[in-house]
Short mmCIF file of C-alpha atoms in Angstrom, two decimals:
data_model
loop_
_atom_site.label_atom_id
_atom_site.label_comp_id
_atom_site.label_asym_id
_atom_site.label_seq_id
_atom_site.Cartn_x
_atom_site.Cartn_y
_atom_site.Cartn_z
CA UNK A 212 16.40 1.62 8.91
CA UNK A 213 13.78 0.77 6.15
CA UNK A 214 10.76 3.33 5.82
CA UNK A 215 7.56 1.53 5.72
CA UNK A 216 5.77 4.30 3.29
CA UNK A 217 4.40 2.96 0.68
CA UNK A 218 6.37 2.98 -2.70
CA UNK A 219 4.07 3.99 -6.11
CA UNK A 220 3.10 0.94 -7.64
CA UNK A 221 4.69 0.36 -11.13
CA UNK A 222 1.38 -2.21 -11.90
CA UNK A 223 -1.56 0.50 -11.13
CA UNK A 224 -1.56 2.36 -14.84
CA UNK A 225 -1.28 -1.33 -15.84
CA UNK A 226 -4.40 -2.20 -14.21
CA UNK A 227 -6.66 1.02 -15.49
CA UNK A 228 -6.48 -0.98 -18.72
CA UNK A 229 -7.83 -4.40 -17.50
CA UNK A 230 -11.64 -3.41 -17.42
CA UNK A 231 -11.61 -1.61 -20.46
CA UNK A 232 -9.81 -4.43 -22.45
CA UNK A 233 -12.04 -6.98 -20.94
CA UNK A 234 -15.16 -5.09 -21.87
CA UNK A 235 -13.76 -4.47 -25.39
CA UNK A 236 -13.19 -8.03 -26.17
CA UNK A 237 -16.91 -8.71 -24.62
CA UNK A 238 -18.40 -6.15 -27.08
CA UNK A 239 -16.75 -7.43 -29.56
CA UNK A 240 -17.63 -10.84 -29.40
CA UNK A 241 -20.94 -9.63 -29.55
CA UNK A 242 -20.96 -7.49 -32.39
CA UNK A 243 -19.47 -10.49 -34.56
CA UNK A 244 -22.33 -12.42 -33.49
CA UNK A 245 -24.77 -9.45 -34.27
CA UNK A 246 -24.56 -8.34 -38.34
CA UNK A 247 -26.01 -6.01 -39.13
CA UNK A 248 -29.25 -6.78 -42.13
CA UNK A 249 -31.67 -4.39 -43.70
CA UNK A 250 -34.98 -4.85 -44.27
CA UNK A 251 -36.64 -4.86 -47.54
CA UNK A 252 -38.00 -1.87 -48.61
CA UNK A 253 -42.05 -1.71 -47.57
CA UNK A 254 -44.45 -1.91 -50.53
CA UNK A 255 -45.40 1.45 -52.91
CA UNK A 256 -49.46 2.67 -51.74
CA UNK A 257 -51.00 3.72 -55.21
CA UNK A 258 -52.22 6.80 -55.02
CA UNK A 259 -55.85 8.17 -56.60
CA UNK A 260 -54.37 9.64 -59.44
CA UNK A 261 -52.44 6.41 -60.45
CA UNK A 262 -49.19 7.29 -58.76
CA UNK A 263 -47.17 5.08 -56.40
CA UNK A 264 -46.03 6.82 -53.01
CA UNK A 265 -43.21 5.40 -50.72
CA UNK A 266 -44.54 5.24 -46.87
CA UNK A 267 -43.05 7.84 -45.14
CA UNK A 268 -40.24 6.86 -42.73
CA UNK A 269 -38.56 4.23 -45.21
CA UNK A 270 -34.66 4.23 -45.51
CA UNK A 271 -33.15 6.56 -47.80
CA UNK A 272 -30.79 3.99 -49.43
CA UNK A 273 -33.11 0.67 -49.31
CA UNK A 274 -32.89 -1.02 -52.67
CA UNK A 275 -30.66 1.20 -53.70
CA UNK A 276 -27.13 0.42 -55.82
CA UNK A 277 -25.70 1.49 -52.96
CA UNK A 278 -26.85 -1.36 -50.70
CA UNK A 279 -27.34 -3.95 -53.82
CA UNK A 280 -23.51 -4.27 -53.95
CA UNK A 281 -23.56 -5.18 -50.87
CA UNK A 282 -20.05 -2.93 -49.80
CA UNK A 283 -21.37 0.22 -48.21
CA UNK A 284 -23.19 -2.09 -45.24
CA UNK A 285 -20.06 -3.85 -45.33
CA UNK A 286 -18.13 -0.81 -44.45
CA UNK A 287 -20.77 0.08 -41.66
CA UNK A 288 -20.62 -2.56 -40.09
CA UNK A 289 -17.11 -3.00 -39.73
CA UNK A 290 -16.04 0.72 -39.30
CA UNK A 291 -19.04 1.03 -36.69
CA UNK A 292 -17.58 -2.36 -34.51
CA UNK A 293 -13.97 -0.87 -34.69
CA UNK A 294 -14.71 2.78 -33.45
CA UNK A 295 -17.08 0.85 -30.43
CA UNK A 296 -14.51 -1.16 -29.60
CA UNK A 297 -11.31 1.37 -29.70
CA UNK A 298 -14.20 3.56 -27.45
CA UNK A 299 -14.32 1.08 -25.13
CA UNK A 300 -10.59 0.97 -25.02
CA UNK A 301 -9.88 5.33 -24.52
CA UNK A 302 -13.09 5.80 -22.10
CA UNK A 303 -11.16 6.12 -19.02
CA UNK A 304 -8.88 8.68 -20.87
CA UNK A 305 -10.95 10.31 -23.30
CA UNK A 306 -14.20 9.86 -22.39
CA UNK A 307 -15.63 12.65 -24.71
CA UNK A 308 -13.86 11.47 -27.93
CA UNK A 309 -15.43 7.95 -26.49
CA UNK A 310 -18.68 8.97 -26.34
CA UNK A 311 -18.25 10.35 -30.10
CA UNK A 312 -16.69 7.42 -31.49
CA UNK A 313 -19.51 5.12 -30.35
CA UNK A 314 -22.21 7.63 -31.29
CA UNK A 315 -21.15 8.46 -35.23
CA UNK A 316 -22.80 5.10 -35.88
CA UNK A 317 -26.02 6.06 -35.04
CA UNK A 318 -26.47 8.54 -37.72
CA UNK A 319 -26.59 5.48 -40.19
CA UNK A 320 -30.01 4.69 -38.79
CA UNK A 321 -31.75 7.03 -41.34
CA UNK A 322 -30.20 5.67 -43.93
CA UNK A 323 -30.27 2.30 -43.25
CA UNK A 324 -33.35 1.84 -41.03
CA UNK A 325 -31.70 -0.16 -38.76
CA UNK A 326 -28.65 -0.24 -36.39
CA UNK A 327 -26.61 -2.94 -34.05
CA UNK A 328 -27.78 -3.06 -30.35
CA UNK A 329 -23.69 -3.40 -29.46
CA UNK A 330 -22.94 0.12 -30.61
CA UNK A 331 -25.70 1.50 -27.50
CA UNK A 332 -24.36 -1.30 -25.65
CA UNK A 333 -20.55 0.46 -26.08
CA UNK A 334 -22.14 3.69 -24.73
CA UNK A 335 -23.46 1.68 -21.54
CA UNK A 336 -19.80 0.19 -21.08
CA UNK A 337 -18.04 3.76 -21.99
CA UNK A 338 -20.72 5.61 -18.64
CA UNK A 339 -19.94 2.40 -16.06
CA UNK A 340 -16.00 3.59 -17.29
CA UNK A 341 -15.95 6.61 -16.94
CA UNK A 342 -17.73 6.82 -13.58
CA UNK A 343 -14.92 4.76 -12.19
CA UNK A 344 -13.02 8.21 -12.30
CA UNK A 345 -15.53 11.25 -11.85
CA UNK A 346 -18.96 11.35 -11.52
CA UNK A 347 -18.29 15.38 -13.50
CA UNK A 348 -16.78 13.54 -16.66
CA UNK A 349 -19.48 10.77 -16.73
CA UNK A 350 -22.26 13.10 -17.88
CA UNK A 351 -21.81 13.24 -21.31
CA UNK A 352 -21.43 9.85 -22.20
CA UNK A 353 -24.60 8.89 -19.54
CA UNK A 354 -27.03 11.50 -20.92
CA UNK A 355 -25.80 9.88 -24.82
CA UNK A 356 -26.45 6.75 -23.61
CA UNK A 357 -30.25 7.59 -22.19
CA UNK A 358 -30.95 9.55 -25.42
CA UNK A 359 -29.92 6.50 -27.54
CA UNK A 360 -32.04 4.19 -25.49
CA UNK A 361 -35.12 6.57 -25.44
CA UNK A 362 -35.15 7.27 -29.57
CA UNK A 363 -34.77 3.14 -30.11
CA UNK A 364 -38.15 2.88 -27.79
CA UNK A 365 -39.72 5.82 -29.82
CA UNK A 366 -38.33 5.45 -33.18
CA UNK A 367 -40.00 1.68 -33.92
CA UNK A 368 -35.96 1.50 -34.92
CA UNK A 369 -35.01 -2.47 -35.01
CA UNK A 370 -31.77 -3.06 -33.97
CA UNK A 371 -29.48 -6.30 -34.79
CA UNK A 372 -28.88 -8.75 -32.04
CA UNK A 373 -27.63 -12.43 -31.71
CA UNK A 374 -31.40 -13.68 -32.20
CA UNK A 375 -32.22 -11.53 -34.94
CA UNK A 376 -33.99 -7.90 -35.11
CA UNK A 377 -35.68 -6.74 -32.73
CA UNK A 378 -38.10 -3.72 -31.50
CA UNK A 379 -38.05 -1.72 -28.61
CA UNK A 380 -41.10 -2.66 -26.30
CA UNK A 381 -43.12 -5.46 -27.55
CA UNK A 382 -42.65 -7.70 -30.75
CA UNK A 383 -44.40 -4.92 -32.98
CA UNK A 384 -42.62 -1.90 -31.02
CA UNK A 385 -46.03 -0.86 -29.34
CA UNK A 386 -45.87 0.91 -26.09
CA UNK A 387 -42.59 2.50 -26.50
CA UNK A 388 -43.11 4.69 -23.58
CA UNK A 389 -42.51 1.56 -21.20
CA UNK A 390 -39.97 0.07 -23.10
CA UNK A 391 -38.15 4.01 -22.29
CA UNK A 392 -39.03 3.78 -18.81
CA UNK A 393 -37.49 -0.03 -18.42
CA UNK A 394 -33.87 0.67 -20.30
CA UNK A 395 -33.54 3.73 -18.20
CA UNK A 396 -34.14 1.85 -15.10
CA UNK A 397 -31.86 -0.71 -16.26
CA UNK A 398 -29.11 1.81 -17.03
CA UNK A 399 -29.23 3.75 -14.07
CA UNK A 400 -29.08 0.32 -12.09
CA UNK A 401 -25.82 -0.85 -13.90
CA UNK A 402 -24.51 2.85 -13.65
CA UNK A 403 -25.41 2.66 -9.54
CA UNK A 404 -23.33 -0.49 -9.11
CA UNK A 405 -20.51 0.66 -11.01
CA UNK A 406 -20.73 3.94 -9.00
CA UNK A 407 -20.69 1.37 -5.94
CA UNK A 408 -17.80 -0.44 -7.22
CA UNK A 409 -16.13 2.52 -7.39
CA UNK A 410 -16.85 3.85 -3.60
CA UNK A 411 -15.64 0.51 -2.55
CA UNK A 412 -12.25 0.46 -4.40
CA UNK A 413 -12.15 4.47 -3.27
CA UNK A 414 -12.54 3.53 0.48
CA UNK A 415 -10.39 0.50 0.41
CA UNK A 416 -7.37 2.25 -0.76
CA UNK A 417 -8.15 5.28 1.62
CA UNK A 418 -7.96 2.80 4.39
CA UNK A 419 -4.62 1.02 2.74
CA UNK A 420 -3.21 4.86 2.93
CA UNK A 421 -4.62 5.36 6.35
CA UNK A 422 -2.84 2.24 7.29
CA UNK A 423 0.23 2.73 5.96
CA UNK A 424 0.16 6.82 6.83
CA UNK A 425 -0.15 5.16 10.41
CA UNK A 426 2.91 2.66 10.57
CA UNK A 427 5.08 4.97 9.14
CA UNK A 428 3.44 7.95 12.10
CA UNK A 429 4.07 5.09 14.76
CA UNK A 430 7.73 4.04 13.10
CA UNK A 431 9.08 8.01 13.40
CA UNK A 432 6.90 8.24 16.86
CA UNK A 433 9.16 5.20 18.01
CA UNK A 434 12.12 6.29 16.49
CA UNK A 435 12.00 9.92 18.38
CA UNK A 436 11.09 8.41 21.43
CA UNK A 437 13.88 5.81 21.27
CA UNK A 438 16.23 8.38 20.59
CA UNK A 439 15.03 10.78 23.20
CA UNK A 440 15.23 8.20 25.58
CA UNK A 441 18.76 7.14 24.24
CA UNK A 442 20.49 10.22 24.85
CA UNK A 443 19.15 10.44 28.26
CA UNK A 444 20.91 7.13 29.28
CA UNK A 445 23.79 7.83 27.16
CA UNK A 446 23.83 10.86 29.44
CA UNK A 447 23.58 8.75 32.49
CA UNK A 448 26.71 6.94 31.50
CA UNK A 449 28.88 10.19 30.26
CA UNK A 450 28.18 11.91 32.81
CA UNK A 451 29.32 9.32 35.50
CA UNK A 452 32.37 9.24 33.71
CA UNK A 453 33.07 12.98 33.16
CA UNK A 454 31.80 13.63 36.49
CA UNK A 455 34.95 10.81 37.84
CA UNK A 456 37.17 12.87 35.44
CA UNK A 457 36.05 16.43 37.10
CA UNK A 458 36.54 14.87 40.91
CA UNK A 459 39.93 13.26 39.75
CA UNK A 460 41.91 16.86 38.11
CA UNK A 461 40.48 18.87 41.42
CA UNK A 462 41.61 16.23 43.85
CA UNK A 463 44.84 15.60 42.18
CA UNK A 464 46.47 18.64 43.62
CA UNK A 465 45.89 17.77 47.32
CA UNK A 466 46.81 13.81 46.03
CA UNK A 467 49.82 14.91 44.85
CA UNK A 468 50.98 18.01 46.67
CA UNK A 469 54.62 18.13 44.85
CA UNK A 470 52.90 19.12 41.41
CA UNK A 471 54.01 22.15 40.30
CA UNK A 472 51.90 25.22 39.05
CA UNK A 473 51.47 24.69 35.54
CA UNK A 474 50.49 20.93 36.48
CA UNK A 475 47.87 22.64 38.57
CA UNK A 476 46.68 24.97 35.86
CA UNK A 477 46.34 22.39 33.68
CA UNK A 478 44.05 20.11 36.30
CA UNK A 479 41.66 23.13 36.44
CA UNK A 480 41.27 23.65 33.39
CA UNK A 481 40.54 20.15 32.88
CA UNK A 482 38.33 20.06 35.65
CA UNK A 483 36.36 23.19 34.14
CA UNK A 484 35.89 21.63 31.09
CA UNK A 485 34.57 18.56 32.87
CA UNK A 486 31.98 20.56 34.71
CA UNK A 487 31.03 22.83 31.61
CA UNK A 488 30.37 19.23 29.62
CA UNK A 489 27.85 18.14 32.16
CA UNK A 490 26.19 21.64 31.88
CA UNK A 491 25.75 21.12 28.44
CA UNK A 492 24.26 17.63 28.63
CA UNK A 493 22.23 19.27 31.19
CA UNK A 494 20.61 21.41 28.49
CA UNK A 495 20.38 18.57 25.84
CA UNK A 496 17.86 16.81 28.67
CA UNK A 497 16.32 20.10 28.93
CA UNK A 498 15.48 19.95 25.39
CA UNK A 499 14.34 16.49 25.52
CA UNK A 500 11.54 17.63 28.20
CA UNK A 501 13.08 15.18 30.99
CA UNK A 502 10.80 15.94 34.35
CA UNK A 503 12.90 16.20 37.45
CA UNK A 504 11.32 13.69 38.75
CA UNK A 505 12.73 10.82 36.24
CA UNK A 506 13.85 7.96 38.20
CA UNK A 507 17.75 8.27 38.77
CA UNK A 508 19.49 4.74 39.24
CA UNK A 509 22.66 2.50 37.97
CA UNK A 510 22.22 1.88 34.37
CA UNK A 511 21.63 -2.27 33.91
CA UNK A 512 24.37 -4.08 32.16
CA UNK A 513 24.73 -7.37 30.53
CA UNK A 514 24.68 -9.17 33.10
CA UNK A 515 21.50 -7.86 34.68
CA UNK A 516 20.24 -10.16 31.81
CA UNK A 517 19.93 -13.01 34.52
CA UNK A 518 17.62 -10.61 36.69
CA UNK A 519 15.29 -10.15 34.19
CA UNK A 520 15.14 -14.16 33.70
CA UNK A 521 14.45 -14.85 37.29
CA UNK A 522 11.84 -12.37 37.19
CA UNK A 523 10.34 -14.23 33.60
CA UNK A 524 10.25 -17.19 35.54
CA UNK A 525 8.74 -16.05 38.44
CA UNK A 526 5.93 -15.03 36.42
CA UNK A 527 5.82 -18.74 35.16
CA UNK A 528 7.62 -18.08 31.92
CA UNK A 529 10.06 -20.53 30.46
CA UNK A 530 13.05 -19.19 29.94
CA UNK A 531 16.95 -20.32 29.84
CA UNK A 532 19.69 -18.41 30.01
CA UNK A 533 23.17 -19.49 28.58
CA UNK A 534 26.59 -17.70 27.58
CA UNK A 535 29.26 -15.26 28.93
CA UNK A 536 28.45 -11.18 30.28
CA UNK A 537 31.48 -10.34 31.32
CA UNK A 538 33.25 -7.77 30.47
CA UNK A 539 30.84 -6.15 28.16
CA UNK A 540 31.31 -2.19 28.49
CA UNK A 541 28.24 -0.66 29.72
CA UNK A 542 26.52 1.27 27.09
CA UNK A 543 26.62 -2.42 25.20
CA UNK A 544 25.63 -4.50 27.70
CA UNK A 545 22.82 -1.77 28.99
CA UNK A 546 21.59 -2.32 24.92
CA UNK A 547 21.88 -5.70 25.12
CA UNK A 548 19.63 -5.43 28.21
CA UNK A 549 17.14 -3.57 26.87
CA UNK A 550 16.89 -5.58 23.98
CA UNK A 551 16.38 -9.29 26.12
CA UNK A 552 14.00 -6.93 27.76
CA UNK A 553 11.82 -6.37 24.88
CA UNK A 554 12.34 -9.82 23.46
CA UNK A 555 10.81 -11.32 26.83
CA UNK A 556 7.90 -9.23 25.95
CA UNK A 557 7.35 -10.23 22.69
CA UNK A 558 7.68 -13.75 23.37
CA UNK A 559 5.05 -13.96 26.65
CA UNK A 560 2.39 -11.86 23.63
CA UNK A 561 3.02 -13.64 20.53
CA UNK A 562 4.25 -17.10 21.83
CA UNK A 563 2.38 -17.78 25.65
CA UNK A 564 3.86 -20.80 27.49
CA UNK A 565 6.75 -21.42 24.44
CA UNK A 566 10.09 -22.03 25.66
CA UNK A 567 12.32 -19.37 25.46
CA UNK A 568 16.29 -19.44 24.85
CA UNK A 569 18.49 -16.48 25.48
CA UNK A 570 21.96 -17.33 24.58
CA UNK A 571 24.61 -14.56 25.33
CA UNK A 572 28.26 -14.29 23.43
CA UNK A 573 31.15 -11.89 23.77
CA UNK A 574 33.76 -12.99 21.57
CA UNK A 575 36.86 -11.01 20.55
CA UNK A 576 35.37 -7.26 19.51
CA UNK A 577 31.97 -8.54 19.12
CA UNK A 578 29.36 -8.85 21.98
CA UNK A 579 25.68 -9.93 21.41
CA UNK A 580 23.08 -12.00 22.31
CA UNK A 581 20.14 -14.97 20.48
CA UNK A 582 16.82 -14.84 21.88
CA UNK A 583 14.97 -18.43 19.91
CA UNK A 584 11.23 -19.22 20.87
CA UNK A 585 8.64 -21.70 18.39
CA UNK A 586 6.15 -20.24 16.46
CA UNK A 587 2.74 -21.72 15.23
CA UNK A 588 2.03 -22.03 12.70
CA UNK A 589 5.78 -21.36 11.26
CA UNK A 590 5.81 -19.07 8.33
CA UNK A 591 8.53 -17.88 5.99
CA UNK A 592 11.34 -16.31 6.68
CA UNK A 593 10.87 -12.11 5.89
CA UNK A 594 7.51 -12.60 6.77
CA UNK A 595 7.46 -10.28 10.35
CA UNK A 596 6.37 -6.68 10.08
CA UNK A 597 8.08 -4.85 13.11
CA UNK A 598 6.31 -3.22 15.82
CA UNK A 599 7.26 -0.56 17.99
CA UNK A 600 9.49 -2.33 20.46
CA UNK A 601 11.74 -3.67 17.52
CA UNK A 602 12.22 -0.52 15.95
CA UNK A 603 13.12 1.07 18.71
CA UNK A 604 15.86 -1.73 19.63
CA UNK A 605 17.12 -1.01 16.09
CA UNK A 606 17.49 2.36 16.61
CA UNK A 607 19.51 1.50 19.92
CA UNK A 608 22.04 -1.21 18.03
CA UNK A 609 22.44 1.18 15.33
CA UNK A 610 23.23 4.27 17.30
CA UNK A 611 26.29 1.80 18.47
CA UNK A 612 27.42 0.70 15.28
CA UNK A 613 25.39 -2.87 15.64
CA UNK A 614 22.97 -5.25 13.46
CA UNK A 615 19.18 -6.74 14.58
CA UNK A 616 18.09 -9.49 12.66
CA UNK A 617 14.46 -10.56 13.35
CA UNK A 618 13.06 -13.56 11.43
CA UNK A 619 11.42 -16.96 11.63
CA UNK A 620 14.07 -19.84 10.68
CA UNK A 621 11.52 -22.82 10.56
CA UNK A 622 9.55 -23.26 13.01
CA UNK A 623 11.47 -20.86 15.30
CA UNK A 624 11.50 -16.77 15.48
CA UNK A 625 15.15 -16.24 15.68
CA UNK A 626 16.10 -12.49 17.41
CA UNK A 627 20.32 -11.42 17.27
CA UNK A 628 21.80 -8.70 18.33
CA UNK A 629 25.83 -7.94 17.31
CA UNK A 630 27.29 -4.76 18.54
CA UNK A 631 30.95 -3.90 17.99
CA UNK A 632 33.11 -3.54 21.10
CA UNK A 633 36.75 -2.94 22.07
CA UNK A 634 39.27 -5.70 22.31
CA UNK A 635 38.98 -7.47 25.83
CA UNK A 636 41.43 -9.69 27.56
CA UNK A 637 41.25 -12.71 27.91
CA UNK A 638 38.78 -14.30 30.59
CA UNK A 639 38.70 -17.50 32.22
CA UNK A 640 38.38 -20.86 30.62
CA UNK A 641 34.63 -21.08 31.81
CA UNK A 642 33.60 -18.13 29.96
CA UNK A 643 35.69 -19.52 27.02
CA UNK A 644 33.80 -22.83 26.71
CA UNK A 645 30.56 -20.82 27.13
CA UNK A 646 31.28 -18.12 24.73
CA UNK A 647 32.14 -21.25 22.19
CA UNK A 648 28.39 -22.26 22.90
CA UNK A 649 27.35 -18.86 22.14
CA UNK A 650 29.44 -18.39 18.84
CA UNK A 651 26.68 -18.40 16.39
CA UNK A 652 25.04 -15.19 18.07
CA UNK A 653 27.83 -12.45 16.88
#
């Protein structure tokens, strides 16, 4: 029987690299669109004794040879895009070394006077990352990402976007306390919904493992209670037997009153064997918990099928019954029973007023039965999920060596049942012509 717990997923360390790749290529998309351009240095004050004084606050390498060839912003810019992007790309792994490798470029600023709004960006994308995973490892990177935001408000700092420089706050960079106050409440609202994301994909897998925790509780609950109540009717029918086999070797001595002492021996023996087997079976339903009280009566057979159909019908079910039950031994034909049983069921819940077919077949070593009703809509075949009843039929064919097949074949939900049985003679030429009606089931 197939287990219905969930199997790891090969795809999920696929997946942790979706968001991170998408928001890598996002970033840098924008940092192409952003380069990076330094102002010209601000004009010289003369001083009173004829001296000229750089403002203080100008960029240590403005107009500088370093700058004037033009290859150290070069390398800035594209070293400083790279590390943001591969940052964006380890944050869910390394969110630390993330956090670094999105930071370094900052401490250009000073010497440049200027920086690229995608590098704080890349610290905003690294937090919403990271939070996916742990609030804990989320700190660092969300308290570098506030501190960045907070010094470009302060600092008067331009910083290279799309649409040019620009300054925290207003135009000029005045009031850089509210331009603080806004990018903090605009980080800790994209951090919130990526923390809500996050709860959200959290609770629906708990409830896909609650779900699938409880199939597989109710498949072993049905399975143990199949089997439990298995053995007790396999009990029923043993011990009818032994107990004819225990009656038979004591009475066989007053049947046969010529037997001769060893003959007799043997019979009691036999006999005590007999009884000492239903003891035993006796304690096996002990074990099982079976009351005293259990309802004792003849075992249904195959052909206690047609019961069952009158009482389906009755009930204003439509049901037809076709094929051969003869001869089928008795723990087959009480599984076959059981299974019609449960098929009955399932047809008056999942197809009300559909007309149902139970075809019955006991060909050569092979005895079974084909229970057919519509379905609508029809579905695909492999499509049904079994329930309770079915797996506990399974568990009854297999415990006799049979096969269930359960499946929708068009626009029908086919049920068959095959269990082995022992060669049987041959039957009369009614059952024959039937039996050829009902070859398709075994």
């Amino acid at each position: 029987m197939t287990s219905t717990v969930a199997a790891p997923n090969p795809l999920r360390p696929a997946r942790a690299w979706v968001a991170p790749a998408a928001m890598a290529a996002v970033l840098g998309l924008f940092l192409l669109a952003s380069p990076l351009r330094v102002e010209e240095a601000p004009l010289a004050v003369e001083q009173p004794d004829g001296t000229w004084d750089t403002p203080a606050g100008t960029p240590y390498l403005v107009e500088t040879s370093w700058l004037d060839s033009g290859y150290f912003l070069w390398f800035v810019t594209w070293a400083a895009g790279l590390s943001c992007v591969t940052a964006v790309l380890v944050a869910r792994r390394r969110p630390v070394l993330a956090t670094l490798l999105a930071a370094w470029p900052f401490l250009t600023v000073p010497l440049l006077g200027t920086f690229v709004w995608g590098w704080w960006l890349a610290l905003l994308m690294i937090t919403c990352l990271v939070v996916q995973d742990s609030w804990r490892r989320a700190v660092v990177p969300l308290v570098v990402t506030l501190a960045g935001a907070w010094l470009y408000a302060l600092t008067n700092v331009p910083a290279a976007l799309p649409i040019g420089p620009v300054h925290a706050g207003s135009y000029d960079g005045e009031r850089p306390v509210e331009a603080g106050l806004i990018y903090t409440v605009a980080v800790s609202l994209v951090v919130g919904v990526a923390a809500v994301v996050r709860t959200a994909r959290a609770s629906s897998r708990r409830s896909l493992a609650a779900a699938a925790t409880e199939r597989h509780a109710l498949e072993v609950e049905s399975v143990a209670v199949e089997r439990a109540r298995l053995a007790r009717d396999l009990h029923d029918v043993v011990a009818h037997h032994v107990s004819l086999v225990a009656v038979r070797a004591e009475s066989a001595p007053y049947t046969y009153p010529d037997l001769g002492d060893d003959a007799r021996r043997v019979l009691a023996d036999i006999a005590g064997d007999a009884r000492e087997a239903l003891g035993e079976l006796r304690q096996v339903l002990a074990v099982l918990q079976r009351t005293d009280g259990s309802a004792r009566a003849p075992q249904p057979t195959a052909c206690d099928i047609a019961g069952l159909v009158e009482q389906a019908r009755a009930a204003g079910q439509d049901v037809t019954l076709t094929g051969d039950c003869e001869d089928v031994p008795a723990a087959q034909g009480y599984v076959l029973y059981r299974a019609a049983q449960e098929a009955l069921t399932n047809a008056r819940r999942h197809a009300p007023g559909a007309p149902t077919t139970i075809t019955l077949a006991h060909v050569s070593d092979v005895a079974g039965l084909r229970v057919t009703n519509p379905v609508d809509p029809p579905a695909g075949a492999g499509d049904v999920v079994p329930g309770g009843g079915l797996i506990g039929m399974r568990e009854r064919v297999e415990a006799l060596g049979g096969v269930v097949t359960a499946e929708r074949e068009g626009p029908e939900f086919v049920l068959v049942v095959s269990l082995p049985v022992g060669p049987r003679e041959a039957v009369p030429a009614v059952g024959r012509d039937v039996r050829r009606d009902a070859a398709g089931v075994a």
